[in-house]
Amino acid sequence: MLIAHFSDMHVTVDGEFAFEEVDTAGALERCIQHVNALDPAPDVVLITGDLTFNGDIQEYATLRAHLSILDAPYFLIPGNHDRRDRLRAAFADLAYLPIKSEFIHYVVDDYPLRLIALDTVHPGRVGGVLCEDRLEWLEHKLSINNDKPTIILMHHPPFKTGIEYMDRTGLANASSFADIVSKNNQIRLILCGHVHRPIQTNWSGAAVMTAPATAHQISLELRSDEQASRIMEPPAIYLHLWGPGGLISHISYIGDYRACSPFSAGYLASNRN
């Protein structure tokens, strides 16, 4: 099973720029072209929040138009830039999105890996939270079919990244989430967004990764007195390959980075161990 994972598109209306300088809709278009050109093609695409810039109805229409071009099925969750009501309205035909629940969380059991989408949005705030209701829902879902390898997708990372500017708007109540994760070793991977950087760690016994953004990134500032900035480093997606050996994750950069020349058969033969 091959999974493509991207995040933090911050889509504006076509022709408008986020922060008056970032063409986020154009960046998403290039990302989708990149995903569609992958060989082998991904089985699913996971999108971990901040889908739009302002949560406007027109932005969701732009988002929907771009995502409709994806060849693979996609599963998405909201981030702090999103509006649950408008997201539901724009994607009302996606059967996996809950209609009656306050939160946009759900389970997909159609693949070799179980997918659990977890809503961490705290409306009106940049940081996220997992309240008691959401944690109870998660514990219940994990107790069902608990021998099946599972991926959790969420927007706010549960760990401290070392980028203090972003950690101030991280996930509240992460310790309660950690207790649940540590008791459920079927969780193979937790996929997040929010930080606009590729970061990996082992947390409470599970691998956790934050994805780079499809447009602008956040600068890597590890000194506590530094404020992070938007930076136009190369956009990228993750590719997670699930097979007999478990999960292997790769970063796939969006853009034309041509190989200079192939390795020759003689070179490879002479350098075998």
PDB file of C-alpha atoms in Angstrom:
ATOM      1  CA  MET A   1       0.000   0.000   0.000  1.00  0.00           C
ATOM      2  CA  LEU A   2       1.351   3.423  -0.984  1.00  0.00           C
ATOM      3  CA  ILE A   3       0.112   6.540   0.820  1.00  0.00           C
ATOM      4  CA  ALA A   4       0.707  10.125  -0.306  1.00  0.00           C
ATOM      5  CA  HIS A   5       0.503  12.668   2.503  1.00  0.00           C
ATOM      6  CA  PHE A   6       0.489  16.432   2.213  1.00  0.00           C
ATOM      7  CA  SER A   7      -0.700  19.294   4.376  1.00  0.00           C
ATOM      8  CA  ASP A   8      -1.233  23.003   4.976  1.00  0.00           C
ATOM      9  CA  MET A   9      -2.317  24.126   1.534  1.00  0.00           C
ATOM     10  CA  HIS A  10      -3.856  27.399   2.811  1.00  0.00           C
ATOM     11  CA  VAL A  11      -5.806  27.674  -0.426  1.00  0.00           C
ATOM     12  CA  THR A  12      -7.047  31.093  -1.471  1.00  0.00           C
ATOM     13  CA  VAL A  13      -9.354  31.895  -4.344  1.00  0.00           C
ATOM     14  CA  ASP A  14      -7.621  31.389  -7.706  1.00  0.00           C
ATOM     15  CA  GLY A  15      -5.696  34.544  -8.562  1.00  0.00           C
ATOM     16  CA  GLU A  16      -5.339  35.723  -4.963  1.00  0.00           C
ATOM     17  CA  PHE A  17      -2.220  35.274  -2.839  1.00  0.00           C
ATOM     18  CA  ALA A  18      -1.956  34.304   0.823  1.00  0.00           C
ATOM     19  CA  PHE A  19      -0.094  36.916   2.876  1.00  0.00           C
ATOM     20  CA  GLU A  20      -0.149  38.959  -0.381  1.00  0.00           C
ATOM     21  CA  GLU A  21       2.800  36.964  -1.705  1.00  0.00           C
ATOM     22  CA  VAL A  22       2.176  33.186  -1.777  1.00  0.00           C
ATOM     23  CA  ASP A  23       0.230  31.578  -4.636  1.00  0.00           C
ATOM     24  CA  THR A  24      -1.197  28.754  -2.553  1.00  0.00           C
ATOM     25  CA  ALA A  25      -3.831  27.658  -5.084  1.00  0.00           C
ATOM     26  CA  GLY A  26      -1.168  27.415  -7.797  1.00  0.00           C
ATOM     27  CA  ALA A  27       1.068  25.470  -5.403  1.00  0.00           C
ATOM     28  CA  LEU A  28      -1.733  22.985  -4.733  1.00  0.00           C
ATOM     29  CA  GLU A  29      -2.279  22.547  -8.463  1.00  0.00           C
ATOM     30  CA  ARG A  30       1.408  21.682  -8.899  1.00  0.00           C
ATOM     31  CA  CYS A  31       1.214  19.295  -5.931  1.00  0.00           C
ATOM     32  CA  ILE A  32      -1.728  17.434  -7.447  1.00  0.00           C
ATOM     33  CA  GLN A  33       0.015  17.180 -10.810  1.00  0.00           C
ATOM     34  CA  HIS A  34       3.005  15.739  -8.946  1.00  0.00           C
ATOM     35  CA  VAL A  35       0.890  13.162  -7.113  1.00  0.00           C
ATOM     36  CA  ASN A  36      -0.948  12.139 -10.285  1.00  0.00           C
ATOM     37  CA  ALA A  37       2.370  11.598 -12.081  1.00  0.00           C
ATOM     38  CA  LEU A  38       3.761   9.213  -9.444  1.00  0.00           C
ATOM     39  CA  ASP A  39       4.615   5.714 -10.628  1.00  0.00           C
ATOM     40  CA  PRO A  40       3.452   3.617  -8.906  1.00  0.00           C
ATOM     41  CA  ALA A  41       0.367   5.647  -8.134  1.00  0.00           C
ATOM     42  CA  PRO A  42      -0.634   6.050  -4.483  1.00  0.00           C
ATOM     43  CA  ASP A  43      -3.554   4.017  -3.194  1.00  0.00           C
ATOM     44  CA  VAL A  44      -4.788   6.911  -1.056  1.00  0.00           C
ATOM     45  CA  VAL A  45      -3.972  10.545  -0.339  1.00  0.00           C
ATOM     46  CA  LEU A  46      -4.098  11.875   3.242  1.00  0.00           C
ATOM     47  CA  ILE A  47      -4.414  15.628   3.835  1.00  0.00           C
ATOM     48  CA  THR A  48      -3.823  16.878   7.380  1.00  0.00           C
ATOM     49  CA  GLY A  49      -5.500  20.245   7.677  1.00  0.00           C
ATOM     50  CA  ASP A  50      -5.240  23.970   7.045  1.00  0.00           C
ATOM     51  CA  LEU A  51      -6.942  23.296   3.766  1.00  0.00           C
ATOM     52  CA  THR A  52      -7.887  26.944   3.200  1.00  0.00           C
ATOM     53  CA  PHE A  53      -6.455  30.307   4.194  1.00  0.00           C
ATOM     54  CA  ASN A  54      -9.496  31.995   5.739  1.00  0.00           C
ATOM     55  CA  GLY A  55     -12.137  29.268   5.725  1.00  0.00           C
ATOM     56  CA  ASP A  56     -14.187  31.202   3.147  1.00  0.00           C
ATOM     57  CA  ILE A  57     -16.858  29.509   1.052  1.00  0.00           C
ATOM     58  CA  GLN A  58     -15.116  30.563  -2.172  1.00  0.00           C
ATOM     59  CA  GLU A  59     -11.821  29.107  -0.944  1.00  0.00           C
ATOM     60  CA  TYR A  60     -13.477  25.752  -0.322  1.00  0.00           C
ATOM     61  CA  ALA A  61     -14.913  25.883  -3.838  1.00  0.00           C
ATOM     62  CA  THR A  62     -11.387  26.444  -5.189  1.00  0.00           C
ATOM     63  CA  LEU A  63     -10.056  23.627  -2.996  1.00  0.00           C
ATOM     64  CA  ARG A  64     -12.785  21.269  -4.167  1.00  0.00           C
ATOM     65  CA  ALA A  65     -12.107  22.051  -7.823  1.00  0.00           C
ATOM     66  CA  HIS A  66      -8.395  21.285  -7.440  1.00  0.00           C
ATOM     67  CA  LEU A  67      -8.859  18.102  -5.396  1.00  0.00           C
ATOM     68  CA  SER A  68     -11.368  16.779  -7.929  1.00  0.00           C
ATOM     69  CA  ILE A  69      -8.430  16.283 -10.297  1.00  0.00           C
ATOM     70  CA  LEU A  70      -6.700  13.808  -7.947  1.00  0.00           C
ATOM     71  CA  ASP A  71      -6.667  10.301  -9.406  1.00  0.00           C
ATOM     72  CA  ALA A  72      -6.492   8.585  -6.006  1.00  0.00           C
ATOM     73  CA  PRO A  73      -9.157   8.753  -3.282  1.00  0.00           C
ATOM     74  CA  TYR A  74      -8.379  11.365  -0.661  1.00  0.00           C
ATOM     75  CA  PHE A  75      -9.165  11.725   3.040  1.00  0.00           C
ATOM     76  CA  LEU A  76      -8.931  15.093   4.749  1.00  0.00           C
ATOM     77  CA  ILE A  77      -9.276  16.703   8.161  1.00  0.00           C
ATOM     78  CA  PRO A  78      -9.579  20.357   9.217  1.00  0.00           C
ATOM     79  CA  GLY A  79      -6.870  22.568  10.665  1.00  0.00           C
ATOM     80  CA  ASN A  80      -7.057  25.786  12.633  1.00  0.00           C
ATOM     81  CA  HIS A  81      -7.528  27.836   9.418  1.00  0.00           C
ATOM     82  CA  ASP A  82     -10.630  25.832   8.502  1.00  0.00           C
ATOM     83  CA  ARG A  83     -14.337  26.059   9.260  1.00  0.00           C
ATOM     84  CA  ARG A  84     -16.036  22.737   9.941  1.00  0.00           C
ATOM     85  CA  ASP A  85     -19.446  23.844   8.657  1.00  0.00           C
ATOM     86  CA  ARG A  86     -18.093  25.164   5.378  1.00  0.00           C
ATOM     87  CA  LEU A  87     -15.824  22.175   4.910  1.00  0.00           C
ATOM     88  CA  ARG A  88     -18.792  19.833   5.344  1.00  0.00           C
ATOM     89  CA  ALA A  89     -20.896  21.868   2.919  1.00  0.00           C
ATOM     90  CA  ALA A  90     -18.204  21.895   0.232  1.00  0.00           C
ATOM     91  CA  PHE A  91     -17.582  18.143   0.506  1.00  0.00           C
ATOM     92  CA  ALA A  92     -21.072  16.963   1.381  1.00  0.00           C
ATOM     93  CA  ASP A  93     -20.797  13.997  -0.995  1.00  0.00           C
ATOM     94  CA  LEU A  94     -17.788  12.489   0.823  1.00  0.00           C
ATOM     95  CA  ALA A  95     -19.448   9.652   2.710  1.00  0.00           C
ATOM     96  CA  TYR A  96     -16.692   9.396   5.322  1.00  0.00           C
ATOM     97  CA  LEU A  97     -17.250  12.943   6.670  1.00  0.00           C
ATOM     98  CA  PRO A  98     -19.590  12.778   9.694  1.00  0.00           C
ATOM     99  CA  ILE A  99     -22.751  14.850   9.358  1.00  0.00           C
ATOM    100  CA  LYS A 100     -24.172  14.791  12.889  1.00  0.00           C
ATOM    101  CA  SER A 101     -20.981  14.799  14.969  1.00  0.00           C
ATOM    102  CA  GLU A 102     -19.624  18.115  16.242  1.00  0.00           C
ATOM    103  CA  PHE A 103     -16.143  17.017  15.234  1.00  0.00           C
ATOM    104  CA  ILE A 104     -14.827  15.911  11.865  1.00  0.00           C
ATOM    105  CA  HIS A 105     -13.349  12.577  12.875  1.00  0.00           C
ATOM    106  CA  TYR A 106     -13.881   9.178  11.299  1.00  0.00           C
ATOM    107  CA  VAL A 107     -12.447   5.710  10.652  1.00  0.00           C
ATOM    108  CA  VAL A 108     -11.660   4.085   7.290  1.00  0.00           C
ATOM    109  CA  ASP A 109     -11.283   0.294   7.318  1.00  0.00           C
ATOM    110  CA  ASP A 110     -11.082  -0.338   3.573  1.00  0.00           C
ATOM    111  CA  TYR A 111      -7.288  -0.714   3.307  1.00  0.00           C
ATOM    112  CA  PRO A 112      -4.512  -2.889   4.751  1.00  0.00           C
ATOM    113  CA  LEU A 113      -3.812  -0.014   7.141  1.00  0.00           C
ATOM    114  CA  ARG A 114      -6.668   1.331   9.223  1.00  0.00           C
ATOM    115  CA  LEU A 115      -7.063   5.120   9.002  1.00  0.00           C
ATOM    116  CA  ILE A 116      -8.317   7.111  11.988  1.00  0.00           C
ATOM    117  CA  ALA A 117      -8.863  10.818  11.375  1.00  0.00           C
ATOM    118  CA  LEU A 118      -8.756  12.907  14.550  1.00  0.00           C
ATOM    119  CA  ASP A 119     -10.121  16.476  14.765  1.00  0.00           C
ATOM    120  CA  THR A 120      -7.853  18.696  16.913  1.00  0.00           C
ATOM    121  CA  VAL A 121      -9.417  22.057  16.005  1.00  0.00           C
ATOM    122  CA  HIS A 122     -10.224  24.520  18.805  1.00  0.00           C
ATOM    123  CA  PRO A 123     -12.414  27.117  17.030  1.00  0.00           C
ATOM    124  CA  GLY A 124     -11.086  30.655  17.313  1.00  0.00           C
ATOM    125  CA  ARG A 125      -7.615  29.546  18.384  1.00  0.00           C
ATOM    126  CA  VAL A 126      -4.450  28.680  16.504  1.00  0.00           C
ATOM    127  CA  GLY A 127      -3.493  25.878  18.869  1.00  0.00           C
ATOM    128  CA  GLY A 128      -5.307  22.570  19.001  1.00  0.00           C
ATOM    129  CA  VAL A 129      -6.900  20.465  21.708  1.00  0.00           C
ATOM    130  CA  LEU A 130      -8.164  16.952  22.318  1.00  0.00           C
ATOM    131  CA  CYS A 131     -11.065  17.296  24.723  1.00  0.00           C
ATOM    132  CA  GLU A 132     -12.505  14.462  26.807  1.00  0.00           C
ATOM    133  CA  ASP A 133     -15.193  13.694  24.221  1.00  0.00           C
ATOM    134  CA  ARG A 134     -12.654  13.299  21.438  1.00  0.00           C
ATOM    135  CA  LEU A 135     -10.338  11.180  23.541  1.00  0.00           C
ATOM    136  CA  GLU A 136     -13.212   8.890  24.539  1.00  0.00           C
ATOM    137  CA  TRP A 137     -14.190   8.547  20.887  1.00  0.00           C
ATOM    138  CA  LEU A 138     -10.607   7.649  19.975  1.00  0.00           C
ATOM    139  CA  GLU A 139     -10.288   5.065  22.748  1.00  0.00           C
ATOM    140  CA  HIS A 140     -13.511   3.429  21.643  1.00  0.00           C
ATOM    141  CA  LYS A 141     -12.459   3.258  17.996  1.00  0.00           C
ATOM    142  CA  LEU A 142      -9.040   1.856  18.890  1.00  0.00           C
ATOM    143  CA  SER A 143     -10.681  -0.874  20.965  1.00  0.00           C
ATOM    144  CA  ILE A 144     -12.485  -2.134  17.846  1.00  0.00           C
ATOM    145  CA  ASN A 145     -10.477  -4.286  15.461  1.00  0.00           C
ATOM    146  CA  ASN A 146      -7.436  -3.538  17.604  1.00  0.00           C
ATOM    147  CA  ASP A 147      -5.176  -6.063  15.891  1.00  0.00           C
ATOM    148  CA  LYS A 148      -5.176  -4.110  12.619  1.00  0.00           C
ATOM    149  CA  PRO A 149      -2.195  -1.787  11.939  1.00  0.00           C
ATOM    150  CA  THR A 150      -3.392   1.802  12.213  1.00  0.00           C
ATOM    151  CA  ILE A 151      -2.436   5.294  11.087  1.00  0.00           C
ATOM    152  CA  ILE A 152      -3.807   8.358  12.893  1.00  0.00           C
ATOM    153  CA  LEU A 153      -4.031  11.623  10.980  1.00  0.00           C
ATOM    154  CA  MET A 154      -4.418  14.913  12.832  1.00  0.00           C
ATOM    155  CA  HIS A 155      -3.471  18.546  12.297  1.00  0.00           C
ATOM    156  CA  HIS A 156      -1.623  19.644  15.442  1.00  0.00           C
ATOM    157  CA  PRO A 157       1.453  17.562  16.370  1.00  0.00           C
ATOM    158  CA  PRO A 158       1.359  16.164  19.914  1.00  0.00           C
ATOM    159  CA  PHE A 159       5.088  16.653  20.576  1.00  0.00           C
ATOM    160  CA  LYS A 160       7.355  19.654  21.064  1.00  0.00           C
ATOM    161  CA  THR A 161       9.230  20.307  17.837  1.00  0.00           C
ATOM    162  CA  GLY A 162      11.942  22.592  19.209  1.00  0.00           C
ATOM    163  CA  ILE A 163      10.613  25.474  17.101  1.00  0.00           C
ATOM    164  CA  GLU A 164       9.321  27.524  20.011  1.00  0.00           C
ATOM    165  CA  TYR A 165       7.246  29.870  17.854  1.00  0.00           C
ATOM    166  CA  MET A 166       5.184  26.905  16.608  1.00  0.00           C
ATOM    167  CA  ASP A 167       5.213  24.966  19.887  1.00  0.00           C
ATOM    168  CA  ARG A 168       3.318  27.833  21.550  1.00  0.00           C
ATOM    169  CA  THR A 169       0.363  26.889  19.330  1.00  0.00           C
ATOM    170  CA  GLY A 170       0.682  23.126  19.631  1.00  0.00           C
ATOM    171  CA  LEU A 171      -1.702  20.538  21.049  1.00  0.00           C
ATOM    172  CA  ALA A 172      -3.248  21.006  24.485  1.00  0.00           C
ATOM    173  CA  ASN A 173      -3.926  17.891  26.573  1.00  0.00           C
ATOM    174  CA  ALA A 174      -1.254  15.959  24.689  1.00  0.00           C
ATOM    175  CA  SER A 175      -0.405  13.939  27.809  1.00  0.00           C
ATOM    176  CA  SER A 176      -3.866  12.321  27.830  1.00  0.00           C
ATOM    177  CA  PHE A 177      -3.453  11.484  24.170  1.00  0.00           C
ATOM    178  CA  ALA A 178      -0.032  10.000  24.968  1.00  0.00           C
ATOM    179  CA  ASP A 179      -1.595   7.648  27.516  1.00  0.00           C
ATOM    180  CA  ILE A 180      -3.935   6.289  24.841  1.00  0.00           C
ATOM    181  CA  VAL A 181      -1.207   5.930  22.221  1.00  0.00           C
ATOM    182  CA  SER A 182       1.143   4.119  24.601  1.00  0.00           C
ATOM    183  CA  LYS A 183      -1.531   1.469  25.286  1.00  0.00           C
ATOM    184  CA  ASN A 184      -2.297   0.787  21.617  1.00  0.00           C
ATOM    185  CA  ASN A 185       0.696  -0.717  19.847  1.00  0.00           C
ATOM    186  CA  GLN A 186      -1.343  -1.219  16.665  1.00  0.00           C
ATOM    187  CA  ILE A 187      -0.706   2.492  15.983  1.00  0.00           C
ATOM    188  CA  ARG A 188       2.121   2.415  13.462  1.00  0.00           C
ATOM    189  CA  LEU A 189       2.254   6.081  12.522  1.00  0.00           C
ATOM    190  CA  ILE A 190       0.733   9.460  13.461  1.00  0.00           C
ATOM    191  CA  LEU A 191       0.643  12.000  10.623  1.00  0.00           C
ATOM    192  CA  CYS A 192       0.357  15.720  11.346  1.00  0.00           C
ATOM    193  CA  GLY A 193       0.614  19.123   9.713  1.00  0.00           C
ATOM    194  CA  HIS A 194       0.605  22.643  11.207  1.00  0.00           C
ATOM    195  CA  VAL A 195       4.367  23.186  11.423  1.00  0.00           C
ATOM    196  CA  HIS A 196       5.114  23.436   7.676  1.00  0.00           C
ATOM    197  CA  ARG A 197       8.253  21.353   8.081  1.00  0.00           C
ATOM    198  CA  PRO A 198       9.194  17.654   7.785  1.00  0.00           C
ATOM    199  CA  ILE A 199       9.879  16.530  11.355  1.00  0.00           C
ATOM    200  CA  GLN A 200      10.022  12.966  12.692  1.00  0.00           C
ATOM    201  CA  THR A 201      10.157  11.544  16.182  1.00  0.00           C
ATOM    202  CA  ASN A 202       9.165   8.521  18.257  1.00  0.00           C
ATOM    203  CA  TRP A 203       6.518   9.573  20.750  1.00  0.00           C
ATOM    204  CA  SER A 204       4.749   7.357  23.283  1.00  0.00           C
ATOM    205  CA  GLY A 205       5.863   4.298  21.338  1.00  0.00           C
ATOM    206  CA  ALA A 206       4.638   5.461  17.923  1.00  0.00           C
ATOM    207  CA  ALA A 207       6.357   7.162  15.004  1.00  0.00           C
ATOM    208  CA  VAL A 208       5.058  10.706  14.479  1.00  0.00           C
ATOM    209  CA  MET A 209       5.701  12.918  11.450  1.00  0.00           C
ATOM    210  CA  THR A 210       4.769  16.462  10.519  1.00  0.00           C
ATOM    211  CA  ALA A 211       4.518  17.176   6.810  1.00  0.00           C
ATOM    212  CA  PRO A 212       6.026  20.029   4.837  1.00  0.00           C
ATOM    213  CA  ALA A 213       3.499  22.374   3.254  1.00  0.00           C
ATOM    214  CA  THR A 214       2.557  22.420  -0.412  1.00  0.00           C
ATOM    215  CA  ALA A 215       3.485  26.115  -0.694  1.00  0.00           C
ATOM    216  CA  HIS A 216       5.465  28.087   1.928  1.00  0.00           C
ATOM    217  CA  GLN A 217       7.428  26.499   4.771  1.00  0.00           C
ATOM    218  CA  ILE A 218       8.265  27.741   8.278  1.00  0.00           C
ATOM    219  CA  SER A 219      11.910  28.589   8.849  1.00  0.00           C
ATOM    220  CA  LEU A 220      13.914  26.240  11.057  1.00  0.00           C
ATOM    221  CA  GLU A 221      14.610  28.292  14.192  1.00  0.00           C
ATOM    222  CA  LEU A 222      15.846  26.245  17.131  1.00  0.00           C
ATOM    223  CA  ARG A 223      16.965  29.163  19.326  1.00  0.00           C
ATOM    224  CA  SER A 224      14.352  30.121  21.885  1.00  0.00           C
ATOM    225  CA  ASP A 225      14.711  33.842  21.158  1.00  0.00           C
ATOM    226  CA  GLU A 226      14.036  33.500  17.409  1.00  0.00           C
ATOM    227  CA  GLN A 227      10.666  34.046  15.759  1.00  0.00           C
ATOM    228  CA  ALA A 228      10.034  31.781  12.786  1.00  0.00           C
ATOM    229  CA  SER A 229       9.249  33.223   9.362  1.00  0.00           C
ATOM    230  CA  ARG A 230       7.664  32.066   6.136  1.00  0.00           C
ATOM    231  CA  ILE A 231      10.321  30.706   3.800  1.00  0.00           C
ATOM    232  CA  MET A 232      10.028  29.458   0.218  1.00  0.00           C
ATOM    233  CA  GLU A 233      11.935  26.223   0.610  1.00  0.00           C
ATOM    234  CA  PRO A 234      10.957  23.493  -1.886  1.00  0.00           C
ATOM    235  CA  PRO A 235       7.463  22.133  -1.268  1.00  0.00           C
ATOM    236  CA  ALA A 236       7.152  18.394  -0.754  1.00  0.00           C
ATOM    237  CA  ILE A 237       4.908  15.502   0.117  1.00  0.00           C
ATOM    238  CA  TYR A 238       5.480  12.322   2.092  1.00  0.00           C
ATOM    239  CA  LEU A 239       5.182   8.886   0.540  1.00  0.00           C
ATOM    240  CA  HIS A 240       4.557   6.096   3.070  1.00  0.00           C
ATOM    241  CA  LEU A 241       5.049   2.566   1.786  1.00  0.00           C
ATOM    242  CA  TRP A 242       3.431  -0.259   3.740  1.00  0.00           C
ATOM    243  CA  GLY A 243       4.628  -3.782   3.062  1.00  0.00           C
ATOM    244  CA  PRO A 244       5.847  -6.984   4.728  1.00  0.00           C
ATOM    245  CA  GLY A 245       8.693  -5.108   6.404  1.00  0.00           C
ATOM    246  CA  GLY A 246       6.414  -2.447   7.885  1.00  0.00           C
ATOM    247  CA  LEU A 247       6.253   1.247   7.032  1.00  0.00           C
ATOM    248  CA  ILE A 248       8.944   3.115   5.109  1.00  0.00           C
ATOM    249  CA  SER A 249       8.568   6.864   4.595  1.00  0.00           C
ATOM    250  CA  HIS A 250      10.095   9.046   1.873  1.00  0.00           C
ATOM    251  CA  ILE A 251       9.993  12.754   1.066  1.00  0.00           C
ATOM    252  CA  SER A 252       9.098  13.528  -2.542  1.00  0.00           C
ATOM    253  CA  TYR A 253       9.928  17.098  -3.564  1.00  0.00           C
ATOM    254  CA  ILE A 254       7.537  18.956  -5.854  1.00  0.00           C
ATOM    255  CA  GLY A 255       9.384  20.412  -8.822  1.00  0.00           C
ATOM    256  CA  ASP A 256      11.611  19.493 -11.719  1.00  0.00           C
ATOM    257  CA  TYR A 257      14.787  18.052 -10.167  1.00  0.00           C
ATOM    258  CA  ARG A 258      16.226  16.055 -13.036  1.00  0.00           C
ATOM    259  CA  ALA A 259      18.872  13.416 -12.451  1.00  0.00           C
ATOM    260  CA  CYS A 260      22.187  14.459 -13.973  1.00  0.00           C
ATOM    261  CA  SER A 261      22.922  10.977 -15.271  1.00  0.00           C
ATOM    262  CA  PRO A 262      22.121   7.387 -14.266  1.00  0.00           C
ATOM    263  CA  PHE A 263      24.618   5.301 -12.350  1.00  0.00           C
ATOM    264  CA  SER A 264      26.367   2.905 -14.692  1.00  0.00           C
ATOM    265  CA  ALA A 265      26.147  -0.852 -14.213  1.00  0.00           C
ATOM    266  CA  GLY A 266      29.933  -0.978 -13.890  1.00  0.00           C
ATOM    267  CA  TYR A 267      29.983   1.644 -11.152  1.00  0.00           C
ATOM    268  CA  LEU A 268      27.339  -0.202  -9.160  1.00  0.00           C
ATOM    269  CA  ALA A 269      29.125  -3.544  -9.584  1.00  0.00           C
ATOM    270  CA  SER A 270      32.463  -2.109  -8.457  1.00  0.00           C
ATOM    271  CA  ASN A 271      30.952  -0.601  -5.301  1.00  0.00           C
ATOM    272  CA  ARG A 272      29.081  -3.614  -3.994  1.00  0.00           C
ATOM    273  CA  ASN A 273      29.931  -4.586  -0.439  1.00  0.00           C
TER     274      ASN A 273
END
